[in-house]
Amino acid sequence: MKRMLSLVCMLIALLILVSLVSGCASEESAKIAYISANENSRYQTTFSELNLGLVRDYRLVLPNADKSWVRIWVDGYHDGEKMGTSPLAELSCGLHPEKNSEGSMGIGIIRTGKKEYVFLYAPGVSMGPMELDVPLIDSGMSGWKYAIGNEQIGIEAGKTVVLGAYRHAEQAMRTYDLQDESSIEEMIKEDKTVLLLKIRVDEQAEPPRT
């Protein structure tokens, strides 16, 4: 009887283990891309040394690049309202000839006198700088905050992910959770100006129709 009970317990434990392993494998296979912050990259160093503005760099990995379409964009807010046309800047690419793709992507802000320009780049593609209607720096505090860290995270197909935010506040800058939608909404209301960098990767066999 004890031997039978022991065998039953072992069988139950084995079934639980198989279920956990299967669940983890299924969750992993649901990721269409992987991304991590690439702090202190050569792009950031160059911009800083030349005093051009700022660049915030990320490492983007596409395991199925030949069937993936990447869209990165910037939404801007000033005094709690969306700035100008939405998005302020946008870049799309994908359907690589190679199955796997890995490279740098990110955002840059160029300052020339009293004007600021924003641009985006991704593996093998970039866009020209777009002038911002609202100055990012006038008085107060400003800076960039990454929404993800140096540890690689997975991106699900069709899901929008916030990668970071450039913030300008007239007084103190509070800490907000950039992975929480309600916290982001509160930040937009409290800060003077906010730029949000976002990414979405879709699985498809041809470019989207415009």
PDB file of C-alpha atoms in Angstrom:
ATOM      1  CA  MET A   1       0.000   0.000   0.000  1.00  0.00           C
ATOM      2  CA  LYS A   2       2.811   2.405   0.933  1.00  0.00           C
ATOM      3  CA  ARG A   3       4.646   1.549  -2.266  1.00  0.00           C
ATOM      4  CA  MET A   4       1.540   2.254  -4.327  1.00  0.00           C
ATOM      5  CA  LEU A   5       1.005   5.578  -2.553  1.00  0.00           C
ATOM      6  CA  SER A   6       4.637   6.492  -3.203  1.00  0.00           C
ATOM      7  CA  LEU A   7       4.261   5.693  -6.906  1.00  0.00           C
ATOM      8  CA  VAL A   8       1.109   7.814  -7.125  1.00  0.00           C
ATOM      9  CA  CYS A   9       2.896  10.760  -5.474  1.00  0.00           C
ATOM     10  CA  MET A  10       5.827  10.433  -7.873  1.00  0.00           C
ATOM     11  CA  LEU A  11       3.439  10.326 -10.838  1.00  0.00           C
ATOM     12  CA  ILE A  12       1.640  13.466  -9.636  1.00  0.00           C
ATOM     13  CA  ALA A  13       4.969  15.275  -9.136  1.00  0.00           C
ATOM     14  CA  LEU A  14       6.079  14.244 -12.632  1.00  0.00           C
ATOM     15  CA  LEU A  15       2.841  15.508 -14.186  1.00  0.00           C
ATOM     16  CA  ILE A  16       3.222  18.863 -12.381  1.00  0.00           C
ATOM     17  CA  LEU A  17       6.830  19.172 -13.583  1.00  0.00           C
ATOM     18  CA  VAL A  18       5.880  18.392 -17.194  1.00  0.00           C
ATOM     19  CA  SER A  19       3.048  20.933 -16.999  1.00  0.00           C
ATOM     20  CA  LEU A  20       5.386  23.641 -15.701  1.00  0.00           C
ATOM     21  CA  VAL A  21       8.025  22.949 -18.351  1.00  0.00           C
ATOM     22  CA  SER A  22       5.368  22.923 -21.102  1.00  0.00           C
ATOM     23  CA  GLY A  23       3.918  26.201 -19.811  1.00  0.00           C
ATOM     24  CA  CYS A  24       7.325  27.891 -19.795  1.00  0.00           C
ATOM     25  CA  ALA A  25       8.094  26.641 -23.317  1.00  0.00           C
ATOM     26  CA  SER A  26       4.717  27.890 -24.575  1.00  0.00           C
ATOM     27  CA  GLU A  27       5.244  31.303 -22.974  1.00  0.00           C
ATOM     28  CA  GLU A  28       8.733  31.572 -24.470  1.00  0.00           C
ATOM     29  CA  SER A  29       7.519  30.646 -27.957  1.00  0.00           C
ATOM     30  CA  ALA A  30       4.923  33.451 -27.733  1.00  0.00           C
ATOM     31  CA  LYS A  31       7.699  36.075 -27.792  1.00  0.00           C
ATOM     32  CA  ILE A  32       8.310  37.571 -31.227  1.00  0.00           C
ATOM     33  CA  ALA A  33      11.215  39.836 -30.204  1.00  0.00           C
ATOM     34  CA  TYR A  34      13.626  40.532 -27.350  1.00  0.00           C
ATOM     35  CA  ILE A  35      14.930  43.902 -26.243  1.00  0.00           C
ATOM     36  CA  SER A  36      17.176  45.415 -23.571  1.00  0.00           C
ATOM     37  CA  ALA A  37      18.537  48.842 -22.704  1.00  0.00           C
ATOM     38  CA  ASN A  38      22.055  49.410 -24.042  1.00  0.00           C
ATOM     39  CA  GLU A  39      23.349  52.094 -21.707  1.00  0.00           C
ATOM     40  CA  ASN A  40      26.695  53.764 -22.392  1.00  0.00           C
ATOM     41  CA  SER A  41      26.699  52.619 -26.023  1.00  0.00           C
ATOM     42  CA  ARG A  42      29.039  54.232 -28.525  1.00  0.00           C
ATOM     43  CA  TYR A  43      26.112  56.245 -29.914  1.00  0.00           C
ATOM     44  CA  GLN A  44      25.429  57.754 -26.493  1.00  0.00           C
ATOM     45  CA  THR A  45      29.111  58.427 -25.890  1.00  0.00           C
ATOM     46  CA  THR A  46      29.540  60.198 -29.243  1.00  0.00           C
ATOM     47  CA  PHE A  47      26.514  62.465 -28.742  1.00  0.00           C
ATOM     48  CA  SER A  48      27.633  63.319 -25.225  1.00  0.00           C
ATOM     49  CA  GLU A  49      31.222  64.110 -26.252  1.00  0.00           C
ATOM     50  CA  LEU A  50      30.071  66.336 -29.117  1.00  0.00           C
ATOM     51  CA  ASN A  51      27.409  68.000 -26.937  1.00  0.00           C
ATOM     52  CA  LEU A  52      24.751  67.368 -29.597  1.00  0.00           C
ATOM     53  CA  GLY A  53      21.960  66.319 -27.284  1.00  0.00           C
ATOM     54  CA  LEU A  54      21.167  62.771 -26.231  1.00  0.00           C
ATOM     55  CA  VAL A  55      20.778  59.271 -27.627  1.00  0.00           C
ATOM     56  CA  ARG A  56      19.159  56.382 -25.791  1.00  0.00           C
ATOM     57  CA  ASP A  57      20.094  53.044 -27.264  1.00  0.00           C
ATOM     58  CA  TYR A  58      18.533  49.561 -27.106  1.00  0.00           C
ATOM     59  CA  ARG A  59      19.499  46.095 -28.333  1.00  0.00           C
ATOM     60  CA  LEU A  60      16.756  44.522 -30.461  1.00  0.00           C
ATOM     61  CA  VAL A  61      16.749  40.791 -31.272  1.00  0.00           C
ATOM     62  CA  LEU A  62      14.339  39.306 -33.827  1.00  0.00           C
ATOM     63  CA  PRO A  63      14.390  35.467 -33.857  1.00  0.00           C
ATOM     64  CA  ASN A  64      12.024  35.418 -36.859  1.00  0.00           C
ATOM     65  CA  ALA A  65      13.079  38.617 -38.597  1.00  0.00           C
ATOM     66  CA  ASP A  66      11.910  37.378 -41.995  1.00  0.00           C
ATOM     67  CA  LYS A  67       8.337  37.272 -40.670  1.00  0.00           C
ATOM     68  CA  SER A  68       8.406  40.270 -38.323  1.00  0.00           C
ATOM     69  CA  TRP A  69       7.392  43.890 -38.841  1.00  0.00           C
ATOM     70  CA  VAL A  70       8.745  46.437 -36.334  1.00  0.00           C
ATOM     71  CA  ARG A  71       7.195  49.811 -35.600  1.00  0.00           C
ATOM     72  CA  ILE A  72       8.815  52.303 -33.203  1.00  0.00           C
ATOM     73  CA  TRP A  73       7.396  55.739 -32.529  1.00  0.00           C
ATOM     74  CA  VAL A  74       7.330  58.735 -30.196  1.00  0.00           C
ATOM     75  CA  ASP A  75       4.189  60.174 -28.627  1.00  0.00           C
ATOM     76  CA  GLY A  76       4.592  63.684 -27.216  1.00  0.00           C
ATOM     77  CA  TYR A  77       2.588  65.513 -24.537  1.00  0.00           C
ATOM     78  CA  HIS A  78       2.726  69.128 -23.363  1.00  0.00           C
ATOM     79  CA  ASP A  79       0.639  70.410 -20.447  1.00  0.00           C
ATOM     80  CA  GLY A  80      -1.203  67.086 -20.436  1.00  0.00           C
ATOM     81  CA  GLU A  81      -2.225  67.290 -24.105  1.00  0.00           C
ATOM     82  CA  LYS A  82      -0.811  65.528 -27.165  1.00  0.00           C
ATOM     83  CA  MET A  83       1.733  67.588 -29.090  1.00  0.00           C
ATOM     84  CA  GLY A  84       0.992  68.387 -32.754  1.00  0.00           C
ATOM     85  CA  THR A  85       0.488  65.434 -35.037  1.00  0.00           C
ATOM     86  CA  SER A  86       0.573  62.008 -33.459  1.00  0.00           C
ATOM     87  CA  PRO A  87       3.030  60.373 -33.411  1.00  0.00           C
ATOM     88  CA  LEU A  88       5.792  62.999 -33.448  1.00  0.00           C
ATOM     89  CA  ALA A  89       8.177  60.565 -35.120  1.00  0.00           C
ATOM     90  CA  GLU A  90       7.711  57.052 -36.478  1.00  0.00           C
ATOM     91  CA  LEU A  91       9.883  54.372 -38.082  1.00  0.00           C
ATOM     92  CA  SER A  92       8.831  51.003 -39.508  1.00  0.00           C
ATOM     93  CA  CYS A  93      10.933  48.150 -40.842  1.00  0.00           C
ATOM     94  CA  GLY A  94      11.014  44.388 -41.094  1.00  0.00           C
ATOM     95  CA  LEU A  95      10.815  41.285 -43.279  1.00  0.00           C
ATOM     96  CA  HIS A  96      14.591  40.899 -43.276  1.00  0.00           C
ATOM     97  CA  PRO A  97      16.173  38.582 -45.840  1.00  0.00           C
ATOM     98  CA  GLU A  98      17.816  36.740 -42.945  1.00  0.00           C
ATOM     99  CA  LYS A  99      15.797  34.705 -40.461  1.00  0.00           C
ATOM    100  CA  ASN A 100      17.585  36.222 -37.437  1.00  0.00           C
ATOM    101  CA  SER A 101      18.356  39.896 -36.848  1.00  0.00           C
ATOM    102  CA  GLU A 102      20.093  41.679 -33.999  1.00  0.00           C
ATOM    103  CA  GLY A 103      21.186  45.299 -33.722  1.00  0.00           C
ATOM    104  CA  SER A 104      20.818  48.730 -32.184  1.00  0.00           C
ATOM    105  CA  MET A 105      17.612  50.765 -32.164  1.00  0.00           C
ATOM    106  CA  GLY A 106      16.692  53.875 -30.281  1.00  0.00           C
ATOM    107  CA  ILE A 107      15.917  57.565 -30.111  1.00  0.00           C
ATOM    108  CA  GLY A 108      18.014  60.689 -30.476  1.00  0.00           C
ATOM    109  CA  ILE A 109      17.295  64.303 -29.540  1.00  0.00           C
ATOM    110  CA  ILE A 110      19.392  67.016 -31.214  1.00  0.00           C
ATOM    111  CA  ARG A 111      19.619  70.514 -29.761  1.00  0.00           C
ATOM    112  CA  THR A 112      20.652  73.448 -31.937  1.00  0.00           C
ATOM    113  CA  GLY A 113      20.230  76.779 -30.216  1.00  0.00           C
ATOM    114  CA  LYS A 114      16.602  77.072 -29.164  1.00  0.00           C
ATOM    115  CA  LYS A 115      15.334  74.245 -31.376  1.00  0.00           C
ATOM    116  CA  GLU A 116      15.123  70.523 -30.713  1.00  0.00           C
ATOM    117  CA  TYR A 117      14.833  67.679 -33.188  1.00  0.00           C
ATOM    118  CA  VAL A 118      13.941  64.032 -32.616  1.00  0.00           C
ATOM    119  CA  PHE A 119      14.967  61.051 -34.740  1.00  0.00           C
ATOM    120  CA  LEU A 120      14.670  57.260 -34.575  1.00  0.00           C
ATOM    121  CA  TYR A 121      16.828  54.421 -35.824  1.00  0.00           C
ATOM    122  CA  ALA A 122      16.626  50.620 -36.018  1.00  0.00           C
ATOM    123  CA  PRO A 123      18.832  47.871 -37.505  1.00  0.00           C
ATOM    124  CA  GLY A 124      19.591  48.888 -41.093  1.00  0.00           C
ATOM    125  CA  VAL A 125      17.275  51.912 -41.191  1.00  0.00           C
ATOM    126  CA  SER A 126      16.937  55.452 -39.766  1.00  0.00           C
ATOM    127  CA  MET A 127      14.870  58.599 -40.236  1.00  0.00           C
ATOM    128  CA  GLY A 128      15.785  62.252 -40.642  1.00  0.00           C
ATOM    129  CA  PRO A 129      15.392  64.566 -37.623  1.00  0.00           C
ATOM    130  CA  MET A 130      11.896  65.976 -37.022  1.00  0.00           C
ATOM    131  CA  GLU A 131      11.613  69.427 -35.439  1.00  0.00           C
ATOM    132  CA  LEU A 132       9.658  69.584 -32.191  1.00  0.00           C
ATOM    133  CA  ASP A 133       7.083  72.351 -31.853  1.00  0.00           C
ATOM    134  CA  VAL A 134       7.562  72.686 -28.096  1.00  0.00           C
ATOM    135  CA  PRO A 135      10.997  73.345 -26.524  1.00  0.00           C
ATOM    136  CA  LEU A 136      12.015  70.510 -24.203  1.00  0.00           C
ATOM    137  CA  ILE A 137      14.117  72.717 -21.967  1.00  0.00           C
ATOM    138  CA  ASP A 138      13.082  76.140 -20.737  1.00  0.00           C
ATOM    139  CA  SER A 139      13.370  76.089 -16.981  1.00  0.00           C
ATOM    140  CA  GLY A 140      13.083  73.396 -14.351  1.00  0.00           C
ATOM    141  CA  MET A 141      14.301  69.803 -14.492  1.00  0.00           C
ATOM    142  CA  SER A 142      14.548  67.357 -17.390  1.00  0.00           C
ATOM    143  CA  GLY A 143      15.961  63.940 -18.167  1.00  0.00           C
ATOM    144  CA  TRP A 144      15.491  60.488 -19.639  1.00  0.00           C
ATOM    145  CA  LYS A 145      14.169  57.421 -17.843  1.00  0.00           C
ATOM    146  CA  TYR A 146      14.431  53.893 -19.216  1.00  0.00           C
ATOM    147  CA  ALA A 147      11.277  51.790 -18.868  1.00  0.00           C
ATOM    148  CA  ILE A 148      13.312  48.564 -19.143  1.00  0.00           C
ATOM    149  CA  GLY A 149      16.732  47.550 -17.858  1.00  0.00           C
ATOM    150  CA  ASN A 150      19.849  45.885 -19.237  1.00  0.00           C
ATOM    151  CA  GLU A 151      18.234  42.470 -18.805  1.00  0.00           C
ATOM    152  CA  GLN A 152      16.593  41.221 -21.995  1.00  0.00           C
ATOM    153  CA  ILE A 153      12.779  41.078 -21.987  1.00  0.00           C
ATOM    154  CA  GLY A 154      10.466  39.373 -24.459  1.00  0.00           C
ATOM    155  CA  ILE A 155       7.888  41.191 -26.600  1.00  0.00           C
ATOM    156  CA  GLU A 156       4.628  39.516 -27.566  1.00  0.00           C
ATOM    157  CA  ALA A 157       3.330  39.907 -31.118  1.00  0.00           C
ATOM    158  CA  GLY A 158       0.987  42.877 -31.488  1.00  0.00           C
ATOM    159  CA  LYS A 159       1.660  44.237 -27.994  1.00  0.00           C
ATOM    160  CA  THR A 160       2.806  47.839 -27.510  1.00  0.00           C
ATOM    161  CA  VAL A 161       5.701  48.254 -25.074  1.00  0.00           C
ATOM    162  CA  VAL A 162       6.905  51.548 -23.583  1.00  0.00           C
ATOM    163  CA  LEU A 163      10.710  51.669 -23.734  1.00  0.00           C
ATOM    164  CA  GLY A 164      11.391  54.969 -22.039  1.00  0.00           C
ATOM    165  CA  ALA A 165      10.410  58.590 -21.488  1.00  0.00           C
ATOM    166  CA  TYR A 166      12.012  62.006 -21.824  1.00  0.00           C
ATOM    167  CA  ARG A 167      10.525  64.247 -19.149  1.00  0.00           C
ATOM    168  CA  HIS A 168      10.584  67.965 -18.413  1.00  0.00           C
ATOM    169  CA  ALA A 169       9.087  69.315 -15.194  1.00  0.00           C
ATOM    170  CA  GLU A 170       9.004  72.882 -13.923  1.00  0.00           C
ATOM    171  CA  GLN A 171       9.781  71.760 -10.375  1.00  0.00           C
ATOM    172  CA  ALA A 172      10.593  68.386  -8.810  1.00  0.00           C
ATOM    173  CA  MET A 173      10.398  65.218 -10.903  1.00  0.00           C
ATOM    174  CA  ARG A 174       8.495  62.439  -9.178  1.00  0.00           C
ATOM    175  CA  THR A 175       9.192  58.760  -9.770  1.00  0.00           C
ATOM    176  CA  TYR A 176       6.679  56.900 -11.946  1.00  0.00           C
ATOM    177  CA  ASP A 177       6.291  53.281 -13.024  1.00  0.00           C
ATOM    178  CA  LEU A 178       6.661  53.300 -16.817  1.00  0.00           C
ATOM    179  CA  GLN A 179       5.221  49.789 -17.043  1.00  0.00           C
ATOM    180  CA  ASP A 180       1.959  50.904 -15.446  1.00  0.00           C
ATOM    181  CA  GLU A 181      -0.542  52.719 -17.688  1.00  0.00           C
ATOM    182  CA  SER A 182      -2.222  54.668 -14.884  1.00  0.00           C
ATOM    183  CA  SER A 183       1.160  55.820 -13.586  1.00  0.00           C
ATOM    184  CA  ILE A 184       2.123  57.022 -17.069  1.00  0.00           C
ATOM    185  CA  GLU A 185      -1.138  58.955 -17.372  1.00  0.00           C
ATOM    186  CA  GLU A 186      -0.445  60.647 -14.045  1.00  0.00           C
ATOM    187  CA  MET A 187       3.082  61.550 -15.189  1.00  0.00           C
ATOM    188  CA  ILE A 188       1.700  63.122 -18.380  1.00  0.00           C
ATOM    189  CA  LYS A 189      -0.651  65.293 -16.309  1.00  0.00           C
ATOM    190  CA  GLU A 190       1.993  66.327 -13.761  1.00  0.00           C
ATOM    191  CA  ASP A 191       5.016  66.998 -15.998  1.00  0.00           C
ATOM    192  CA  LYS A 192       5.324  69.953 -18.369  1.00  0.00           C
ATOM    193  CA  THR A 193       6.466  67.882 -21.353  1.00  0.00           C
ATOM    194  CA  VAL A 194       6.721  64.126 -21.904  1.00  0.00           C
ATOM    195  CA  LEU A 195       8.042  62.125 -24.857  1.00  0.00           C
ATOM    196  CA  LEU A 196       7.247  58.395 -24.794  1.00  0.00           C
ATOM    197  CA  LEU A 197       9.259  55.941 -26.900  1.00  0.00           C
ATOM    198  CA  LYS A 198       7.202  52.875 -27.867  1.00  0.00           C
ATOM    199  CA  ILE A 199       7.666  49.702 -29.884  1.00  0.00           C
ATOM    200  CA  ARG A 200       5.351  47.104 -31.424  1.00  0.00           C
ATOM    201  CA  VAL A 201       6.346  44.001 -33.383  1.00  0.00           C
ATOM    202  CA  ASP A 202       3.831  42.119 -35.520  1.00  0.00           C
ATOM    203  CA  GLU A 203       4.084  38.767 -37.219  1.00  0.00           C
ATOM    204  CA  GLN A 204       3.295  39.089 -40.926  1.00  0.00           C
ATOM    205  CA  ALA A 205       4.527  38.027 -44.351  1.00  0.00           C
ATOM    206  CA  GLU A 206       4.353  41.417 -46.124  1.00  0.00           C
ATOM    207  CA  PRO A 207       4.563  45.131 -45.214  1.00  0.00           C
ATOM    208  CA  PRO A 208       1.347  46.718 -43.903  1.00  0.00           C
ATOM    209  CA  ARG A 209      -0.701  48.657 -46.429  1.00  0.00           C
ATOM    210  CA  THR A 210      -0.648  52.426 -46.035  1.00  0.00           C
TER     211      THR A 210
END
